[in-house]
């Protein structure tokens, strides 16, 4: 059996879990094994049905007081105990922050190797080793790796594959599994949650107006703010900008910032270093504004304006106002 | 507070990453090196905590002898001690790295007492295994949460508590870990300071303790590094000045985002 550990947040399935199920269907077929799923901290008919729509034939649910909200140690121990009992041929989770964290907890608890952020996996063909291609540098570089393990623990590279329901949905067998969890595992469970802003965030915005070192100062972001507001979008920035203290880090796009997926990313005054690019490349379209026609961002963009962003951005805002008037 | 930070020396590439001819490493012959960004913020956070609560920061790295540079950099921004577990420079797999770091921390704690807090990066910038910190914390019996972008230490409550914030879309979650604890932090938790002249002098005098490790390789091994295939884009130049605005707005209209 290939077991997929499903990430959900208070009953809502995470996109990364759907991606892992999609990837897992293929991998299970290669293994000649059935696809099963584990649902931790929820016994929810909708989630079970959704796992079935993605091809899971059985769903194991584990509920307990310490699993009521997310906690890496409690979720990790619940998954580890499930694996000890079910002895799956391999275990897979989505490559989100939580998915990787739970799998690392499982790996530590079972003292097994774990390979994070895989984009291709070939099961053991008899040589005693699995082989895979995984992401390094946030996806800027790939690693072909070998894995010798009695029970491979893997996560999938986030958003490297589209989540697709199975051609024909199955009605999964739901099985509640009783696991006694030590109450001390509650020491890392979420205590409180604070929501600061509802509505579009950088990772969900349909339009992102990015600014880099070329913007020049915190004040000079005002026209970018204005344009973003006109389009129902958000301002993003490069690490040069956050390092200078011009914008908060929550605006940063890239390897150590946010991965954005807007309809269009307008990147202005940004050179397009590889660590920025990996956060931007999932944008459906990219328009670069830069004085340097050779800048990496320009070369990789769909459209570019080779000019001073301080003149171009206000002109775009003016043109939109004119057309809307 | 006694705080330990684990940092990794990584290359600092620009527009693309080149690989050596044997495919086993990043070609760093024309590159500088840095501390992995999450971990640089980890050191800054540790220094701030000791500035607030007293105590000392020890920085631990596993890598080639040159990784001493990253320990000296940490000292230049306020860390007090540096420890190097020297390797031959080859990439160690996550299980082996975690075993060696665990062993080193046990040795340091046996000599000078336990650390109240272990600080890791959420993931290393280069290999990005997303696991070394979790493995070490588990081996040492410490609670750990990853993705942390805010830390407050409360030394009074119940023998010490670490309140940690994790960013979620549009807000944050709060965790409360009993000390001794561990965290995996992310860039953005703070804005690291630059070294001062005094810091630079202190870093030159830093005495680096060297440890060695017998840790054995784990189950994952590197075969080859390669660059992902990039689709070549034909960039359409819309203009060379503000007059390009009309063409830009046409694009926005076509995409239906106006
Ligand atoms: C491990 C690691 C992780 C990293 N993670 C990230 C990350 O998550 N996100 C990130 O962004 N970076 C990240 N970086 C940093 C990255 O390597 C670059 O240093 C950074 O992206 C550069 O920012 P920039 O493009 O704004 O600045 P620069 O590279 O200095 O580029 C400025 C650009 O602005 C243009 N320009 C200047 N003036 C104007 C003007 N008036 N009008 C129009 N254009 C103008 C210039 O031609 C140039 O192209 C990381 C680095 C490392 C080592
Ligand atoms: N060679 C190393 N030396 C010191 N700390 C390390 C090393 N490798 C990983 N770490 C720590 O473990 C964290 C997670 O690493 P990784 O599992 O590689 O993503 C890093 O952010 C570091 O804090």
PDB file of N, CA and C in Angstrom, chain A residues 68-137:
ATOM      1  N   UNK A  68      -7.018  17.807  18.057  1.00  0.00           N
ATOM      2  CA  UNK A  68      -8.124  18.679  17.668  1.00  0.00           C
ATOM      3  C   UNK A  68      -7.664  19.859  16.826  1.00  0.00           C
ATOM      4  N   UNK A  69      -6.484  20.391  17.108  1.00  0.00           N
ATOM      5  CA  UNK A  69      -5.918  21.430  16.247  1.00  0.00           C
ATOM      6  C   UNK A  69      -4.521  20.982  15.837  1.00  0.00           C
ATOM      7  N   UNK A  70      -3.907  21.711  14.911  1.00  0.00           N
ATOM      8  CA  UNK A  70      -2.615  21.263  14.407  1.00  0.00           C
ATOM      9  C   UNK A  70      -1.525  21.326  15.473  1.00  0.00           C
ATOM     10  N   UNK A  71      -0.724  20.302  15.518  1.00  0.00           N
ATOM     11  CA  UNK A  71       0.453  20.268  16.397  1.00  0.00           C
ATOM     12  C   UNK A  71       1.419  19.273  15.779  1.00  0.00           C
ATOM     13  N   UNK A  72       2.628  19.728  15.399  1.00  0.00           N
ATOM     14  CA  UNK A  72       3.534  18.848  14.649  1.00  0.00           C
ATOM     15  C   UNK A  72       3.891  17.567  15.388  1.00  0.00           C
ATOM     16  N   UNK A  73       4.083  17.628  16.701  1.00  0.00           N
ATOM     17  CA  UNK A  73       4.491  16.416  17.408  1.00  0.00           C
ATOM     18  C   UNK A  73       3.332  15.420  17.516  1.00  0.00           C
ATOM     19  N   UNK A  74       2.148  15.909  17.855  1.00  0.00           N
ATOM     20  CA  UNK A  74       0.999  15.009  18.000  1.00  0.00           C
ATOM     21  C   UNK A  74       0.612  14.409  16.647  1.00  0.00           C
ATOM     22  N   UNK A  75       0.573  15.251  15.608  1.00  0.00           N
ATOM     23  CA  UNK A  75       0.234  14.745  14.268  1.00  0.00           C
ATOM     24  C   UNK A  75       1.310  13.778  13.788  1.00  0.00           C
ATOM     25  N   UNK A  76       2.579  14.113  14.063  1.00  0.00           N
ATOM     26  CA  UNK A  76       3.682  13.249  13.659  1.00  0.00           C
ATOM     27  C   UNK A  76       3.612  11.900  14.346  1.00  0.00           C
ATOM     28  N   UNK A  77       3.321  11.894  15.647  1.00  0.00           N
ATOM     29  CA  UNK A  77       3.251  10.622  16.380  1.00  0.00           C
ATOM     30  C   UNK A  77       2.045   9.797  15.911  1.00  0.00           C
ATOM     31  N   UNK A  78       0.905  10.461  15.666  1.00  0.00           N
ATOM     32  CA  UNK A  78      -0.274   9.736  15.178  1.00  0.00           C
ATOM     33  C   UNK A  78       0.034   9.072  13.831  1.00  0.00           C
ATOM     34  N   UNK A  79       0.683   9.823  12.935  1.00  0.00           N
ATOM     35  CA  UNK A  79       1.030   9.265  11.620  1.00  0.00           C
ATOM     36  C   UNK A  79       2.038   8.128  11.787  1.00  0.00           C
ATOM     37  N   UNK A  80       3.028   8.324  12.659  1.00  0.00           N
ATOM     38  CA  UNK A  80       4.059   7.298  12.860  1.00  0.00           C
ATOM     39  C   UNK A  80       3.438   6.001  13.388  1.00  0.00           C
ATOM     40  N   UNK A  81       2.501   6.137  14.338  1.00  0.00           N
ATOM     41  CA  UNK A  81       1.872   4.939  14.918  1.00  0.00           C
ATOM     42  C   UNK A  81       1.015   4.218  13.874  1.00  0.00           C
ATOM     43  N   UNK A  82       0.317   5.001  13.057  1.00  0.00           N
ATOM     44  CA  UNK A  82      -0.474   4.419  11.970  1.00  0.00           C
ATOM     45  C   UNK A  82       0.437   3.621  11.030  1.00  0.00           C
ATOM     46  N   UNK A  83       1.602   4.168  10.748  1.00  0.00           N
ATOM     47  CA  UNK A  83       2.556   3.514   9.841  1.00  0.00           C
ATOM     48  C   UNK A  83       3.119   2.243  10.490  1.00  0.00           C
ATOM     49  N   UNK A  84       3.389   2.301  11.801  1.00  0.00           N
ATOM     50  CA  UNK A  84       3.867   1.091  12.496  1.00  0.00           C
ATOM     51  C   UNK A  84       2.842  -0.031  12.355  1.00  0.00           C
ATOM     52  N   UNK A  85       1.554   0.320  12.452  1.00  0.00           N
ATOM     53  CA  UNK A  85       0.514  -0.716  12.401  1.00  0.00           C
ATOM     54  C   UNK A  85       0.221  -1.182  10.985  1.00  0.00           C
ATOM     55  N   UNK A  86       0.158  -0.238  10.031  1.00  0.00           N
ATOM     56  CA  UNK A  86      -0.268  -0.588   8.667  1.00  0.00           C
ATOM     57  C   UNK A  86       0.886  -1.101   7.807  1.00  0.00           C
ATOM     58  N   UNK A  87       2.109  -0.745   8.175  1.00  0.00           N
ATOM     59  CA  UNK A  87       3.303  -1.129   7.419  1.00  0.00           C
ATOM     60  C   UNK A  87       3.153  -0.887   5.922  1.00  0.00           C
ATOM     61  N   UNK A  88       2.861   0.356   5.513  1.00  0.00           N
ATOM     62  CA  UNK A  88       2.723   0.652   4.080  1.00  0.00           C
ATOM     63  C   UNK A  88       4.069   0.492   3.368  1.00  0.00           C
ATOM     64  N   UNK A  89       4.002   0.257   2.040  1.00  0.00           N
ATOM     65  CA  UNK A  89       5.225   0.119   1.248  1.00  0.00           C
ATOM     66  C   UNK A  89       5.967   1.438   1.118  1.00  0.00           C
ATOM     67  N   UNK A  90       5.218   2.541   1.164  1.00  0.00           N
ATOM     68  CA  UNK A  90       5.821   3.879   1.111  1.00  0.00           C
ATOM     69  C   UNK A  90       4.793   4.869   1.653  1.00  0.00           C
ATOM     70  N   UNK A  91       5.264   6.031   2.059  1.00  0.00           N
ATOM     71  CA  UNK A  91       4.389   7.072   2.613  1.00  0.00           C
ATOM     72  C   UNK A  91       4.688   8.378   1.893  1.00  0.00           C
ATOM     73  N   UNK A  92       3.625   9.121   1.588  1.00  0.00           N
ATOM     74  CA  UNK A  92       3.761  10.356   0.810  1.00  0.00           C
ATOM     75  C   UNK A  92       2.957  11.466   1.479  1.00  0.00           C
ATOM     76  N   UNK A  93       3.462  12.704   1.430  1.00  0.00           N
ATOM     77  CA  UNK A  93       2.680  13.867   1.873  1.00  0.00           C
ATOM     78  C   UNK A  93       2.969  15.013   0.918  1.00  0.00           C
ATOM     79  N   UNK A  94       2.140  16.037   0.945  1.00  0.00           N
ATOM     80  CA  UNK A  94       2.350  17.223   0.111  1.00  0.00           C
ATOM     81  C   UNK A  94       3.536  18.027   0.628  1.00  0.00           C
ATOM     82  N   UNK A  95       4.168  18.766  -0.279  1.00  0.00           N
ATOM     83  CA  UNK A  95       5.376  19.510   0.104  1.00  0.00           C
ATOM     84  C   UNK A  95       5.098  20.901   0.618  1.00  0.00           C
ATOM     85  N   UNK A  96       4.012  21.067   1.376  1.00  0.00           N
ATOM     86  CA  UNK A  96       3.753  22.351   2.027  1.00  0.00           C
ATOM     87  C   UNK A  96       4.604  22.400   3.290  1.00  0.00           C
ATOM     88  N   UNK A  97       4.580  23.537   3.960  1.00  0.00           N
ATOM     89  CA  UNK A  97       5.359  23.649   5.195  1.00  0.00           C
ATOM     90  C   UNK A  97       4.938  22.577   6.202  1.00  0.00           C
ATOM     91  N   UNK A  98       3.620  22.434   6.392  1.00  0.00           N
ATOM     92  CA  UNK A  98       3.143  21.430   7.344  1.00  0.00           C
ATOM     93  C   UNK A  98       3.403  20.007   6.872  1.00  0.00           C
ATOM     94  N   UNK A  99       3.206  19.768   5.578  1.00  0.00           N
ATOM     95  CA  UNK A  99       3.417  18.423   5.035  1.00  0.00           C
ATOM     96  C   UNK A  99       4.844  17.966   5.287  1.00  0.00           C
ATOM     97  N   UNK A 100       5.798  18.846   4.990  1.00  0.00           N
ATOM     98  CA  UNK A 100       7.201  18.510   5.226  1.00  0.00           C
ATOM     99  C   UNK A 100       7.479  18.345   6.719  1.00  0.00           C
ATOM    100  N   UNK A 101       6.831  19.168   7.529  1.00  0.00           N
ATOM    101  CA  UNK A 101       7.089  19.115   8.972  1.00  0.00           C
ATOM    102  C   UNK A 101       6.567  17.810   9.580  1.00  0.00           C
ATOM    103  N   UNK A 102       5.366  17.408   9.171  1.00  0.00           N
ATOM    104  CA  UNK A 102       4.806  16.156   9.709  1.00  0.00           C
ATOM    105  C   UNK A 102       5.681  14.983   9.272  1.00  0.00           C
ATOM    106  N   UNK A 103       6.100  14.994   7.993  1.00  0.00           N
ATOM    107  CA  UNK A 103       6.908  13.872   7.517  1.00  0.00           C
ATOM    108  C   UNK A 103       8.249  13.829   8.241  1.00  0.00           C
ATOM    109  N   UNK A 104       8.831  14.987   8.539  1.00  0.00           N
ATOM    110  CA  UNK A 104      10.096  15.009   9.293  1.00  0.00           C
ATOM    111  C   UNK A 104       9.885  14.420  10.687  1.00  0.00           C
ATOM    112  N   UNK A 105       8.750  14.732  11.307  1.00  0.00           N
ATOM    113  CA  UNK A 105       8.434  14.157  12.617  1.00  0.00           C
ATOM    114  C   UNK A 105       8.311  12.631  12.514  1.00  0.00           C
ATOM    115  N   UNK A 106       7.651  12.175  11.450  1.00  0.00           N
ATOM    116  CA  UNK A 106       7.502  10.729  11.238  1.00  0.00           C
ATOM    117  C   UNK A 106       8.890  10.094  11.062  1.00  0.00           C
ATOM    118  N   UNK A 107       9.714  10.735  10.243  1.00  0.00           N
ATOM    119  CA  UNK A 107      11.054  10.200   9.951  1.00  0.00           C
ATOM    120  C   UNK A 107      11.881  10.086  11.226  1.00  0.00           C
ATOM    121  N   UNK A 108      11.806  11.121  12.062  1.00  0.00           N
ATOM    122  CA  UNK A 108      12.574  11.105  13.310  1.00  0.00           C
ATOM    123  C   UNK A 108      12.073   9.979  14.210  1.00  0.00           C
ATOM    124  N   UNK A 109      10.741   9.846  14.300  1.00  0.00           N
ATOM    125  CA  UNK A 109      10.144   8.857  15.207  1.00  0.00           C
ATOM    126  C   UNK A 109      10.405   7.426  14.755  1.00  0.00           C
ATOM    127  N   UNK A 110      10.425   7.193  13.426  1.00  0.00           N
ATOM    128  CA  UNK A 110      10.632   5.832  12.917  1.00  0.00           C
ATOM    129  C   UNK A 110      12.098   5.585  12.551  1.00  0.00           C
ATOM    130  N   UNK A 111      12.932   6.627  12.731  1.00  0.00           N
ATOM    131  CA  UNK A 111      14.348   6.541  12.362  1.00  0.00           C
ATOM    132  C   UNK A 111      14.523   6.010  10.934  1.00  0.00           C
ATOM    133  N   UNK A 112      13.804   6.649  10.007  1.00  0.00           N
ATOM    134  CA  UNK A 112      13.880   6.281   8.587  1.00  0.00           C
ATOM    135  C   UNK A 112      14.316   7.508   7.785  1.00  0.00           C
ATOM    136  N   UNK A 113      14.954   7.281   6.622  1.00  0.00           N
ATOM    137  CA  UNK A 113      15.265   8.428   5.773  1.00  0.00           C
ATOM    138  C   UNK A 113      13.999   9.063   5.202  1.00  0.00           C
ATOM    139  N   UNK A 114      14.077  10.351   4.884  1.00  0.00           N
ATOM    140  CA  UNK A 114      12.950  11.062   4.271  1.00  0.00           C
ATOM    141  C   UNK A 114      13.498  11.903   3.128  1.00  0.00           C
ATOM    142  N   UNK A 115      12.800  11.877   2.008  1.00  0.00           N
ATOM    143  CA  UNK A 115      13.228  12.687   0.869  1.00  0.00           C
ATOM    144  C   UNK A 115      12.144  13.724   0.581  1.00  0.00           C
ATOM    145  N   UNK A 116      12.497  15.001   0.745  1.00  0.00           N
ATOM    146  CA  UNK A 116      11.525  16.083   0.616  1.00  0.00           C
ATOM    147  C   UNK A 116      11.467  16.623  -0.806  1.00  0.00           C
ATOM    148  N   UNK A 117      10.291  17.101  -1.187  1.00  0.00           N
ATOM    149  CA  UNK A 117      10.094  17.857  -2.419  1.00  0.00           C
ATOM    150  C   UNK A 117      10.513  17.103  -3.677  1.00  0.00           C
ATOM    151  N   UNK A 118       9.947  15.900  -3.835  1.00  0.00           N
ATOM    152  CA  UNK A 118      10.232  15.093  -5.022  1.00  0.00           C
ATOM    153  C   UNK A 118       9.351  15.550  -6.180  1.00  0.00           C
ATOM    154  N   UNK A 119       9.906  15.522  -7.389  1.00  0.00           N
ATOM    155  CA  UNK A 119       9.064  15.802  -8.555  1.00  0.00           C
ATOM    156  C   UNK A 119       8.913  14.569  -9.451  1.00  0.00           C
ATOM    157  N   UNK A 120       9.795  13.580  -9.250  1.00  0.00           N
ATOM    158  CA  UNK A 120       9.680  12.299  -9.962  1.00  0.00           C
ATOM    159  C   UNK A 120      10.172  11.210  -9.033  1.00  0.00           C
ATOM    160  N   UNK A 121       9.504  10.063  -9.046  1.00  0.00           N
ATOM    161  CA  UNK A 121       9.920   8.956  -8.172  1.00  0.00           C
ATOM    162  C   UNK A 121       9.794   7.643  -8.946  1.00  0.00           C
ATOM    163  N   UNK A 122      10.843   6.824  -8.897  1.00  0.00           N
ATOM    164  CA  UNK A 122      10.750   5.473  -9.446  1.00  0.00           C
ATOM    165  C   UNK A 122      10.927   4.479  -8.305  1.00  0.00           C
ATOM    166  N   UNK A 123       9.910   3.626  -8.074  1.00  0.00           N
ATOM    167  CA  UNK A 123      10.015   2.635  -7.006  1.00  0.00           C
ATOM    168  C   UNK A 123      11.136   1.637  -7.303  1.00  0.00           C
ATOM    169  N   UNK A 124      11.525   0.934  -6.282  1.00  0.00           N
ATOM    170  CA  UNK A 124      12.552  -0.099  -6.365  1.00  0.00           C
ATOM    171  C   UNK A 124      12.197  -1.101  -7.461  1.00  0.00           C
ATOM    172  N   UNK A 125      13.140  -1.311  -8.401  1.00  0.00           N
ATOM    173  CA  UNK A 125      12.859  -2.290  -9.471  1.00  0.00           C
ATOM    174  C   UNK A 125      13.577  -3.596  -9.173  1.00  0.00           C
ATOM    175  N   UNK A 126      13.945  -3.823  -7.910  1.00  0.00           N
ATOM    176  CA  UNK A 126      14.589  -5.076  -7.542  1.00  0.00           C
ATOM    177  C   UNK A 126      16.016  -4.874  -7.071  1.00  0.00           C
ATOM    178  N   UNK A 127      16.558  -3.669  -7.280  1.00  0.00           N
ATOM    179  CA  UNK A 127      17.947  -3.402  -6.904  1.00  0.00           C
ATOM    180  C   UNK A 127      18.062  -2.988  -5.429  1.00  0.00           C
ATOM    181  N   UNK A 128      16.908  -2.889  -4.746  1.00  0.00           N
ATOM    182  CA  UNK A 128      16.957  -2.510  -3.337  1.00  0.00           C
ATOM    183  C   UNK A 128      17.001  -1.016  -3.119  1.00  0.00           C
ATOM    184  N   UNK A 129      16.797  -0.236  -4.189  1.00  0.00           N
ATOM    185  CA  UNK A 129      16.855   1.213  -4.056  1.00  0.00           C
ATOM    186  C   UNK A 129      15.764   1.886  -4.866  1.00  0.00           C
ATOM    187  N   UNK A 130      15.208   2.939  -4.315  1.00  0.00           N
ATOM    188  CA  UNK A 130      14.324   3.808  -5.074  1.00  0.00           C
ATOM    189  C   UNK A 130      15.188   4.920  -5.657  1.00  0.00           C
ATOM    190  N   UNK A 131      14.726   5.504  -6.764  1.00  0.00           N
ATOM    191  CA  UNK A 131      15.422   6.675  -7.288  1.00  0.00           C
ATOM    192  C   UNK A 131      14.414   7.792  -7.465  1.00  0.00           C
ATOM    193  N   UNK A 132      14.876   9.005  -7.334  1.00  0.00           N
ATOM    194  CA  UNK A 132      13.960  10.134  -7.439  1.00  0.00           C
ATOM    195  C   UNK A 132      14.689  11.395  -7.889  1.00  0.00           C
ATOM    196  N   UNK A 133      13.907  12.352  -8.369  1.00  0.00           N
ATOM    197  CA  UNK A 133      14.425  13.690  -8.643  1.00  0.00           C
ATOM    198  C   UNK A 133      13.708  14.619  -7.681  1.00  0.00           C
ATOM    199  N   UNK A 134      14.497  15.424  -6.973  1.00  0.00           N
ATOM    200  CA  UNK A 134      13.920  16.316  -5.965  1.00  0.00           C
ATOM    201  C   UNK A 134      14.449  17.725  -6.161  1.00  0.00           C
ATOM    202  N   UNK A 135      13.750  18.679  -5.531  1.00  0.00           N
ATOM    203  CA  UNK A 135      14.147  20.074  -5.664  1.00  0.00           C
ATOM    204  C   UNK A 135      15.175  20.464  -4.606  1.00  0.00           C
ATOM    205  N   UNK A 136      16.200  21.186  -5.052  1.00  0.00           N
ATOM    206  CA  UNK A 136      17.079  21.889  -4.127  1.00  0.00           C
ATOM    207  C   UNK A 136      16.875  23.381  -4.386  1.00  0.00           C
ATOM    208  N   UNK A 137      17.424  24.228  -3.537  1.00  0.00           N
ATOM    209  CA  UNK A 137      17.385  25.673  -3.756  1.00  0.00           C
ATOM    210  C   UNK A 137      15.971  26.150  -4.102  1.00  0.00           C
TER     211      UNK A 137
END
